[in-house]
Coordinates of C-alpha atoms in Angstrom, one line a residue:
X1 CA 154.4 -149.4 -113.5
X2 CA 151.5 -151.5 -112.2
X3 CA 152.1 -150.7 -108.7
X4 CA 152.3 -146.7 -109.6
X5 CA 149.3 -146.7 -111.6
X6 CA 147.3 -148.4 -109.1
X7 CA 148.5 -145.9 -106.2
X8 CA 147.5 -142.9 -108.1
X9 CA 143.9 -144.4 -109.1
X10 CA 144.0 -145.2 -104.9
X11 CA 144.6 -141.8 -104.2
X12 CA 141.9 -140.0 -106.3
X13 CA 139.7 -142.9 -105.2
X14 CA 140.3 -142.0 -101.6
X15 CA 139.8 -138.1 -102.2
X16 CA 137.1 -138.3 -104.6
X17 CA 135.3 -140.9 -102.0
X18 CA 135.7 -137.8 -99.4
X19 CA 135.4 -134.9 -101.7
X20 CA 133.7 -132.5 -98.8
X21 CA 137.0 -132.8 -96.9
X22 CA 139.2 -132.9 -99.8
X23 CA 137.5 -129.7 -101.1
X24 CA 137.9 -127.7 -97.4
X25 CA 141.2 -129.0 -97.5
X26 CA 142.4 -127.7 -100.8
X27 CA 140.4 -124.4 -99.9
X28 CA 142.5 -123.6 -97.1
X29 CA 145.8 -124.9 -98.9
X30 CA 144.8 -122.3 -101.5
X31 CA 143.8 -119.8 -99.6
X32 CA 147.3 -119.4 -97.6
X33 CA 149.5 -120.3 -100.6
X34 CA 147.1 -117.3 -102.5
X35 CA 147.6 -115.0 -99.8
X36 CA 151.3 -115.9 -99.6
X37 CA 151.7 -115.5 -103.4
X38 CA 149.4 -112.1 -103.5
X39 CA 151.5 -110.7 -100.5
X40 CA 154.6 -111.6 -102.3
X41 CA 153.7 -110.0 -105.4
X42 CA 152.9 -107.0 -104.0
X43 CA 155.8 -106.6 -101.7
X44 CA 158.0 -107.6 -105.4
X45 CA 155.8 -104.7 -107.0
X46 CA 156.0 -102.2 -104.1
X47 CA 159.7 -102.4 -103.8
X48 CA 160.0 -100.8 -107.5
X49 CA 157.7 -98.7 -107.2
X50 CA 158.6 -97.3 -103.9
X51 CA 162.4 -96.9 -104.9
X52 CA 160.3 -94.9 -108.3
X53 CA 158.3 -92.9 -105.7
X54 CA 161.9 -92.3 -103.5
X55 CA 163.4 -90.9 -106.8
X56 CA 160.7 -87.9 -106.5
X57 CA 162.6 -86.5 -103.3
X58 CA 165.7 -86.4 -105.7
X59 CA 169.2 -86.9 -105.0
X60 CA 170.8 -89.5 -102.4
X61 CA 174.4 -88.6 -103.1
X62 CA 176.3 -85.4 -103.7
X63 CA 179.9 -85.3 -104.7
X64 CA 181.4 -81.7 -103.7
X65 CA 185.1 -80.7 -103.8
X66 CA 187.6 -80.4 -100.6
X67 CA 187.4 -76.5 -100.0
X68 CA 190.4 -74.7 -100.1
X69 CA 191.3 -72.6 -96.8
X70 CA 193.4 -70.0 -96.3
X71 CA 194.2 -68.1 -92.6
X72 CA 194.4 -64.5 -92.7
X73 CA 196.2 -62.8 -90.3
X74 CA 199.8 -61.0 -89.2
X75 CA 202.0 -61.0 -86.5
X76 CA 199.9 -62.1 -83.8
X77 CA 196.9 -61.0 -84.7
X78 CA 194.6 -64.0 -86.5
X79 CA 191.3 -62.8 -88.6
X80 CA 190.2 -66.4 -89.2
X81 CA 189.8 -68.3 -91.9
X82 CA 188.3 -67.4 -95.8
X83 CA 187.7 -70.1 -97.9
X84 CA 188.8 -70.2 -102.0
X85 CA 186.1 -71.9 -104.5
X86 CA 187.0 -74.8 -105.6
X87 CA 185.9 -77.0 -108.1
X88 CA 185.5 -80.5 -109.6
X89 CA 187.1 -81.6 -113.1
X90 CA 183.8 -83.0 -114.8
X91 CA 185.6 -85.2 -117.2
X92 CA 187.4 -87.0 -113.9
X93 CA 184.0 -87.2 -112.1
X94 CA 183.3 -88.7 -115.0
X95 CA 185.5 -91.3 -115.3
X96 CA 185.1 -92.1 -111.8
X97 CA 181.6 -93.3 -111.8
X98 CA 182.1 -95.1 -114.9
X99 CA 185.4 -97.1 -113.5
X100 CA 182.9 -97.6 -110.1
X101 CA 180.0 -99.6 -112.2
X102 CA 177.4 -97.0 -110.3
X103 CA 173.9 -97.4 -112.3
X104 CA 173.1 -93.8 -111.4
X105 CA 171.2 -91.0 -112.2
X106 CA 173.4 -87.6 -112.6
X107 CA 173.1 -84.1 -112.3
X108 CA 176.1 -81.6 -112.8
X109 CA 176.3 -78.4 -111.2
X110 CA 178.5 -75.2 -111.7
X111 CA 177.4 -72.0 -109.1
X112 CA 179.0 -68.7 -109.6
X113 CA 178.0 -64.6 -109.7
X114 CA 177.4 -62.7 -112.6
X115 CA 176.8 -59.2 -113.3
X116 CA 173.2 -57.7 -113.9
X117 CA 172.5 -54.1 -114.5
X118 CA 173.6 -52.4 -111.0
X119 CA 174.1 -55.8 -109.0
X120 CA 175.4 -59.7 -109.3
X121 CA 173.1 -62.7 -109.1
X122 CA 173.3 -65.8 -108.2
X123 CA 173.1 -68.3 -111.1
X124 CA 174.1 -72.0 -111.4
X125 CA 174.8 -74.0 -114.6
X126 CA 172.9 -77.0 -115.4
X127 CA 172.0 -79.7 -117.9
X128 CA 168.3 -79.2 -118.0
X129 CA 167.8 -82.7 -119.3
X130 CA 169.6 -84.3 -116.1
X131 CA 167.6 -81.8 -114.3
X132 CA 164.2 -82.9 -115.5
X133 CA 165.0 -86.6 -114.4
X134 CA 166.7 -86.1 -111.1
X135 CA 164.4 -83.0 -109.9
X136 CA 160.4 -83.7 -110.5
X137 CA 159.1 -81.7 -108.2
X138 CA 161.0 -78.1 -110.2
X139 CA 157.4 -76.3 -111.3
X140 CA 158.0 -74.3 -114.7
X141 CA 155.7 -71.7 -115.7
X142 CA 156.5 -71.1 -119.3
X143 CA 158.6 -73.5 -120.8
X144 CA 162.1 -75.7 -120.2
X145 CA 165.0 -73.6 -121.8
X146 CA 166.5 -74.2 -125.1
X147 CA 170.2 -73.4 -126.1
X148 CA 170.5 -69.6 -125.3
X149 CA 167.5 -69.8 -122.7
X150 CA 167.0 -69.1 -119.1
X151 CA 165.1 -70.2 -116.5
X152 CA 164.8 -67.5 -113.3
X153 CA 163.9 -68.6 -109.5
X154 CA 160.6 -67.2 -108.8
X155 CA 162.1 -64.7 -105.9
X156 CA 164.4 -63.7 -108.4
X157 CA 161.9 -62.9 -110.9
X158 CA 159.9 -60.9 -108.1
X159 CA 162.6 -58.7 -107.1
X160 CA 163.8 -57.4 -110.8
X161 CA 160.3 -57.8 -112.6
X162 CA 161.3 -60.5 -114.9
X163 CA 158.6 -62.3 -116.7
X164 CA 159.0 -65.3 -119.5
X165 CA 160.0 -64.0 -123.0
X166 CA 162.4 -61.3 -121.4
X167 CA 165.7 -61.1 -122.4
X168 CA 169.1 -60.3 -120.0
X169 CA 172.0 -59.2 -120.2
X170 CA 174.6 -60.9 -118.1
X171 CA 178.4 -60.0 -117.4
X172 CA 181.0 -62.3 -116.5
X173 CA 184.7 -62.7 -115.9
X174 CA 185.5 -63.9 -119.4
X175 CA 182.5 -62.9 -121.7
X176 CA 179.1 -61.5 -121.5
X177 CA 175.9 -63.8 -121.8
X178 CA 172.7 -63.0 -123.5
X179 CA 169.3 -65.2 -122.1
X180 CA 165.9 -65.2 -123.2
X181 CA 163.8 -66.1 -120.5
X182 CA 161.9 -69.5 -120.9
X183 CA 160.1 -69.7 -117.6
X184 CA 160.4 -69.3 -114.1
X185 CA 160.7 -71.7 -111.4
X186 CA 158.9 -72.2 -108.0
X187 CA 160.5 -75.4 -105.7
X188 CA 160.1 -73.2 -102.1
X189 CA 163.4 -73.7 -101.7
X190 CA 167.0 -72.3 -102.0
X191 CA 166.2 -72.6 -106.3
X192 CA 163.2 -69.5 -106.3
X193 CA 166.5 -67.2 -105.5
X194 CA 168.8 -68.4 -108.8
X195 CA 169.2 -68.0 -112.3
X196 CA 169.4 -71.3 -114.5
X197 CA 170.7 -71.5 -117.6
X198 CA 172.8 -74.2 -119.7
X199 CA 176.1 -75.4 -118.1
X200 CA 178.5 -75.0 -120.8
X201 CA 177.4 -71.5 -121.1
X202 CA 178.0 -70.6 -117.6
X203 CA 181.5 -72.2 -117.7
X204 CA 182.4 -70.1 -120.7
X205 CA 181.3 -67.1 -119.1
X206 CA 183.4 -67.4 -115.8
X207 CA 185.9 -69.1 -117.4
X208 CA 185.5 -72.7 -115.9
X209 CA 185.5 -74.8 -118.7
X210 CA 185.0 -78.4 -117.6
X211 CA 184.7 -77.6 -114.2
X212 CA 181.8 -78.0 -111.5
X213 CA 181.0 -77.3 -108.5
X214 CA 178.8 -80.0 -107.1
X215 CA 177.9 -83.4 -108.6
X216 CA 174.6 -84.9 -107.1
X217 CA 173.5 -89.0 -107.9
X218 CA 170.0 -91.2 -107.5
X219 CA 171.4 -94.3 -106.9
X220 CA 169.1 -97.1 -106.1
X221 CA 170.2 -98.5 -102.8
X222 CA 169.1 -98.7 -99.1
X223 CA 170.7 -98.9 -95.8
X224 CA 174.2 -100.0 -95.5
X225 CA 174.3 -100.4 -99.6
X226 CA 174.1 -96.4 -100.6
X227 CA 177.1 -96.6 -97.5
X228 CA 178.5 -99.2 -99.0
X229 CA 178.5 -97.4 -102.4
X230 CA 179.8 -94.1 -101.5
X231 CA 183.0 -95.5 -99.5
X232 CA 183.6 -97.7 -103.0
X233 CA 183.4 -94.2 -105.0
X234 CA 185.4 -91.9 -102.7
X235 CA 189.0 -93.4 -103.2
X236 CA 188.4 -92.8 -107.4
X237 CA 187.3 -89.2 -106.1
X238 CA 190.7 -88.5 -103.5
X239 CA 190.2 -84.4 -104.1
X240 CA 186.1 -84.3 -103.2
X241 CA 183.9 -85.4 -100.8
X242 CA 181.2 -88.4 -101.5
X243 CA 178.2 -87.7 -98.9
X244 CA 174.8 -89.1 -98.1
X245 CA 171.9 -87.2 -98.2
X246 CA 170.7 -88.4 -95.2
X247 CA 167.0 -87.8 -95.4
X248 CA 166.7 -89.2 -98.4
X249 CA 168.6 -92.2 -97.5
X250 CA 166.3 -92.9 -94.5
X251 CA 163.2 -92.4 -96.2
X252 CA 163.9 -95.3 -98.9
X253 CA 165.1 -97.6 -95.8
X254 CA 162.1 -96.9 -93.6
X255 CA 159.2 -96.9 -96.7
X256 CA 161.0 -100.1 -97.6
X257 CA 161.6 -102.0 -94.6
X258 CA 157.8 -101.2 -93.0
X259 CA 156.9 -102.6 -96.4
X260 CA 158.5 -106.3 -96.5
X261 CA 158.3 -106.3 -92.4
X262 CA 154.1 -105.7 -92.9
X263 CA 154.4 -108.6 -95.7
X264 CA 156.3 -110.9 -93.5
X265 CA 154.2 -110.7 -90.4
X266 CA 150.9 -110.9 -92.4
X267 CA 152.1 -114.1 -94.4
X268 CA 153.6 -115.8 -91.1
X269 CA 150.3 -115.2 -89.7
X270 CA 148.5 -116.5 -92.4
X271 CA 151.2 -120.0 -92.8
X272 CA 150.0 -120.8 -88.9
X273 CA 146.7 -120.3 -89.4
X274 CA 146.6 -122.3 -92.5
X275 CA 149.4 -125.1 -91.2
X276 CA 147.1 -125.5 -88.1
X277 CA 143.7 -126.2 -89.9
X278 CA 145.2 -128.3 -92.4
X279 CA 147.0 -130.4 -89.4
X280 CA 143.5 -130.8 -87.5
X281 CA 142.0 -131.8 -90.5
X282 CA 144.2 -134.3 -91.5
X283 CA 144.0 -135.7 -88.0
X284 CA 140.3 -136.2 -88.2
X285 CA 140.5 -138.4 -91.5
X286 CA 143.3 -140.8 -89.8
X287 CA 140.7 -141.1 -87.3
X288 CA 137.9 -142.1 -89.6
X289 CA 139.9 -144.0 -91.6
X290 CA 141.2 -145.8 -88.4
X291 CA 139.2 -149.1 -89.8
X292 CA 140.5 -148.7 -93.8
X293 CA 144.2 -148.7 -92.2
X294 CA 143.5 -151.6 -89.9
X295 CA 142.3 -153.5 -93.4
X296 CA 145.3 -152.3 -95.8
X297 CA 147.5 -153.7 -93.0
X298 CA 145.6 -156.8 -92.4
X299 CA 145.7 -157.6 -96.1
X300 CA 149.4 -157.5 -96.4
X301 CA 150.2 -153.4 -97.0
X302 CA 153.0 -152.5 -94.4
X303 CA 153.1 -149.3 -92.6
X304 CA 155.4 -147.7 -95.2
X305 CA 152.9 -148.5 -98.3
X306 CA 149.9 -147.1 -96.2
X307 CA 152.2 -144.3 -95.2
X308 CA 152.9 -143.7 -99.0
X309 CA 149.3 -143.2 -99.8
X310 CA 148.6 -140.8 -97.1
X311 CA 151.7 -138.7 -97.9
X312 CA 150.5 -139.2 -102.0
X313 CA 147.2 -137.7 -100.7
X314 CA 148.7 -135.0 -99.3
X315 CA 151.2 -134.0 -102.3
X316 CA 148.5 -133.9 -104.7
X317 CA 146.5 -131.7 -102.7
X318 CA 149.1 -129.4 -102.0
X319 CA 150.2 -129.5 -105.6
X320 CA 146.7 -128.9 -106.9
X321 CA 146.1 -126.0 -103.8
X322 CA 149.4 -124.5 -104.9
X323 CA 148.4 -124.1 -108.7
X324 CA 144.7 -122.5 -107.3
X325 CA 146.6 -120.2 -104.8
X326 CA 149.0 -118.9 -107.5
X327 CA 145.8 -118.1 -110.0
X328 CA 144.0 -116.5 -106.9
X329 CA 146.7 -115.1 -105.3
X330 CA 148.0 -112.9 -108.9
X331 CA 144.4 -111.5 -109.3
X332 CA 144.6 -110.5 -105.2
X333 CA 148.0 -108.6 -105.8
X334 CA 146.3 -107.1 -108.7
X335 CA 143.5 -106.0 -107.0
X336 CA 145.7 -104.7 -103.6
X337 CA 148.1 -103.1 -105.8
X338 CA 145.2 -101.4 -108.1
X339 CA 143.1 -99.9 -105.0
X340 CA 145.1 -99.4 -102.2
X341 CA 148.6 -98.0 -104.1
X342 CA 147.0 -97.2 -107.3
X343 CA 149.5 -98.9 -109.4
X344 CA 149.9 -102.0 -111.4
X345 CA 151.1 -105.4 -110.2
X346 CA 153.2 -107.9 -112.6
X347 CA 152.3 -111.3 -113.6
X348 CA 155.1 -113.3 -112.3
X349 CA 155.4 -116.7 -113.1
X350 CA 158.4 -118.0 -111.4
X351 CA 155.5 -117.5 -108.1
X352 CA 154.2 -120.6 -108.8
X353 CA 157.0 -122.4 -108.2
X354 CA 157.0 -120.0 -104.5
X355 CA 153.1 -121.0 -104.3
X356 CA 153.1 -124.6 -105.4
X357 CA 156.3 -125.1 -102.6
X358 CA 154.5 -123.2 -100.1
X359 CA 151.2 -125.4 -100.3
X360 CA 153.2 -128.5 -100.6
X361 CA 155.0 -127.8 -97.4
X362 CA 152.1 -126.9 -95.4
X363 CA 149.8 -130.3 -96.8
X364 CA 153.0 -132.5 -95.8
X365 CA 153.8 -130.5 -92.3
X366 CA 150.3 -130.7 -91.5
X367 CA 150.3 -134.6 -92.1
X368 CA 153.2 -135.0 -90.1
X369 CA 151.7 -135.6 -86.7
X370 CA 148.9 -137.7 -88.3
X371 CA 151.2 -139.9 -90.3
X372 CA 153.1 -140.4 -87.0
X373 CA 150.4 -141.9 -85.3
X374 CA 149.2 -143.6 -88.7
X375 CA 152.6 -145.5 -88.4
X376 CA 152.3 -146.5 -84.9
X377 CA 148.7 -147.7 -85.4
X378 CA 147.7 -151.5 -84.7
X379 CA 145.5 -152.9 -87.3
X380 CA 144.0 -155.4 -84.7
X381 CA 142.7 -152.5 -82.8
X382 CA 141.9 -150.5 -85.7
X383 CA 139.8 -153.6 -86.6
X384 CA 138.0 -154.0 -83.6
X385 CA 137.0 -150.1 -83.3
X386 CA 139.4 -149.2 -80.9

């Protein structure tokens, strides 16, 4: 217990005694383990919140069903082929992402034709609440529909002078429909051309009940992992088709990986830099202390003790440099995160045991060469000035 308390009073002794070197040591240990840590945080923080700016481009998965062709033709005559709608069984779609443990967003579709005045429209059956969370960028003017509500692509609304608070009049194969129109819709895509309107109002109308025609998901993956996850949900789905959407797939793999790969280089950088400043500092105190070595030895201490006070040294600094780095480097990821990606960081305190380690390993990897040449010293030498 003696021996312990008299090596730790050695120590601060020692680092006290040489407190301008002992403070530009623990500045730079701090500095790269406060980088490392801020760099970390922010690359923790970016990941969610790039997978939450990802979700805005909408779905990564679609589920569709095998279409059903027929040839048409006689004798030896062959007109091609025509292709039968076919659908999905919800309830089964269902039960096969629940059986497949996919965390995923969902959104069911049912498309079909129904009758208005002189014509058919397109329209498509939704759950406006899945639609809301899976589409963000859908632009209502007006409002989102309630039950017996409508919402009408704005092309569609252009070309039959429909305005929010009309009502239509829709015919289908099984029973007419009666909307009130909530609001209109503007994406610039294939949506300004259809009607919405609830999805178990549609199927009653065609007669679908419990059918679909497409199923997209968000799932939360990147690169082989979204593969990885559509091959485990296809064999629970043998009469549809599981398929990427590959541009959204891509987009959450590149954002993602340019993100950690810019946080790795940075931090390596930053290790050497710091690894090779604490290593030439080190070196320069063996060298001053050439005389203070010569004397432990002379007096009894064996290279090991001396050793252990030198590597003591070095722990605490990188302990204390670790604990600084972790307080600095928390209010840099704050401050990176605030201005650069205007978002939020979190305070994450299993990074100082990722701060504390990496200061600790640069302090003791920076003394290695010095302690090597600490152990091979000759206190007669050392003595004499050599």
């Amino acid at each position: 217990m003696q021996k312990r308390l008299w090596l730790i009073h050695l120590v601060i002794r020692a680092l006290a005694h040489r407190r301008g070197r002992t403070v530009l040591l623990l500045a730079v240990l701090a500095m790269a383990s406060s980088l490392a840590t801020a760099l970390g945080i922010v690359s923790f923080s970016m990941k969610k919140r790039v997978a939450e700016e990802v979700r805005k481009y909408g779905a990564n998965l679609v589920i569709i069903p095998e279409t059903a062709k027929m040839n048409v033709g006689s004798g030896g005559l062959n007109f091609g082929e025509i292709s039968e709608p076919v659908y999905l069984e919800q309830h089964k779609v269902e039960e096969a992402l629940d059986k497949s443990g996919l965390k995923a967003d969902r959104s069911f579709h049912l498309q079909g034709v129904l009758r208005f005045r002189k014509g058919d429209i397109m329209v498509e059956g939704v759950d406006f609440a899945e639609v809301r969370r899976l589409f963000p960028w859908w632009q209502i003017r007006g409002a989102w529909p309630t039950a017996g509500e409508a919402v009408v692509g704005s092309d569609l609304a252009t070309r039959y002078g429909l305005k929010t608070g009309d009502t239509m009049e829709l015919g289908g194969p099984e029973q007419p429909v009666r909307l009130r129109i909530s609001g209109t819709v503007a994406t610039g895509g294939e949506e300004d051309g259809l009607l919405f309107l609830a999805l178990p109002e549609l199927q009653r109308a065609l007669g679908l009940d419990g059918k679909v025609s497409v199923v997209r998901l968000l799932i939360t993956a990147e690169g082989d992992s979204l593969k990885k996850k559509a091959a485990a949900l296809q064999p629970l789905l043998p009469d549809a088709k599981v398929s990427e959407v590959r541009q959204i797939a891509r987009t959450s793999e590149g954002l993602l990986a340019k993100v950690k790969l810019l946080m790795v280089l940075v931090t390596t950088v930053v290790l050497i830099s710091a690894g090779s400043s604490v290593t030439g500092t080190m070196s320069t105190t063996v060298l001053e202390r050439s005389k203070e070595i010569g004397l432990m030895k002379a007096m009894g201490g064996t290279r090991w003790e001396v050793l252990l006070i030198f590597s003591a040294e070095a722990a605490l600094l990188g302990i204390l440099g670790g604990v600084v780095g972790y307080l600095l480097g928390s209010v840099i990821a704050q401050f990176i995160t605030k201005t650069v990606f205007a978002a939020s960081s979190e305070i994450i305190p299993w990074f100082l045991g990722i701060s504390v380690g990496v200061s600790l390993f640069l302090a003791l990897l920076g003394s290695l060469g010095p302690m090597i040449s600490l152990f091979k010293l000759d206190p007669v030498r050392s003595l004499r000035g050599e």
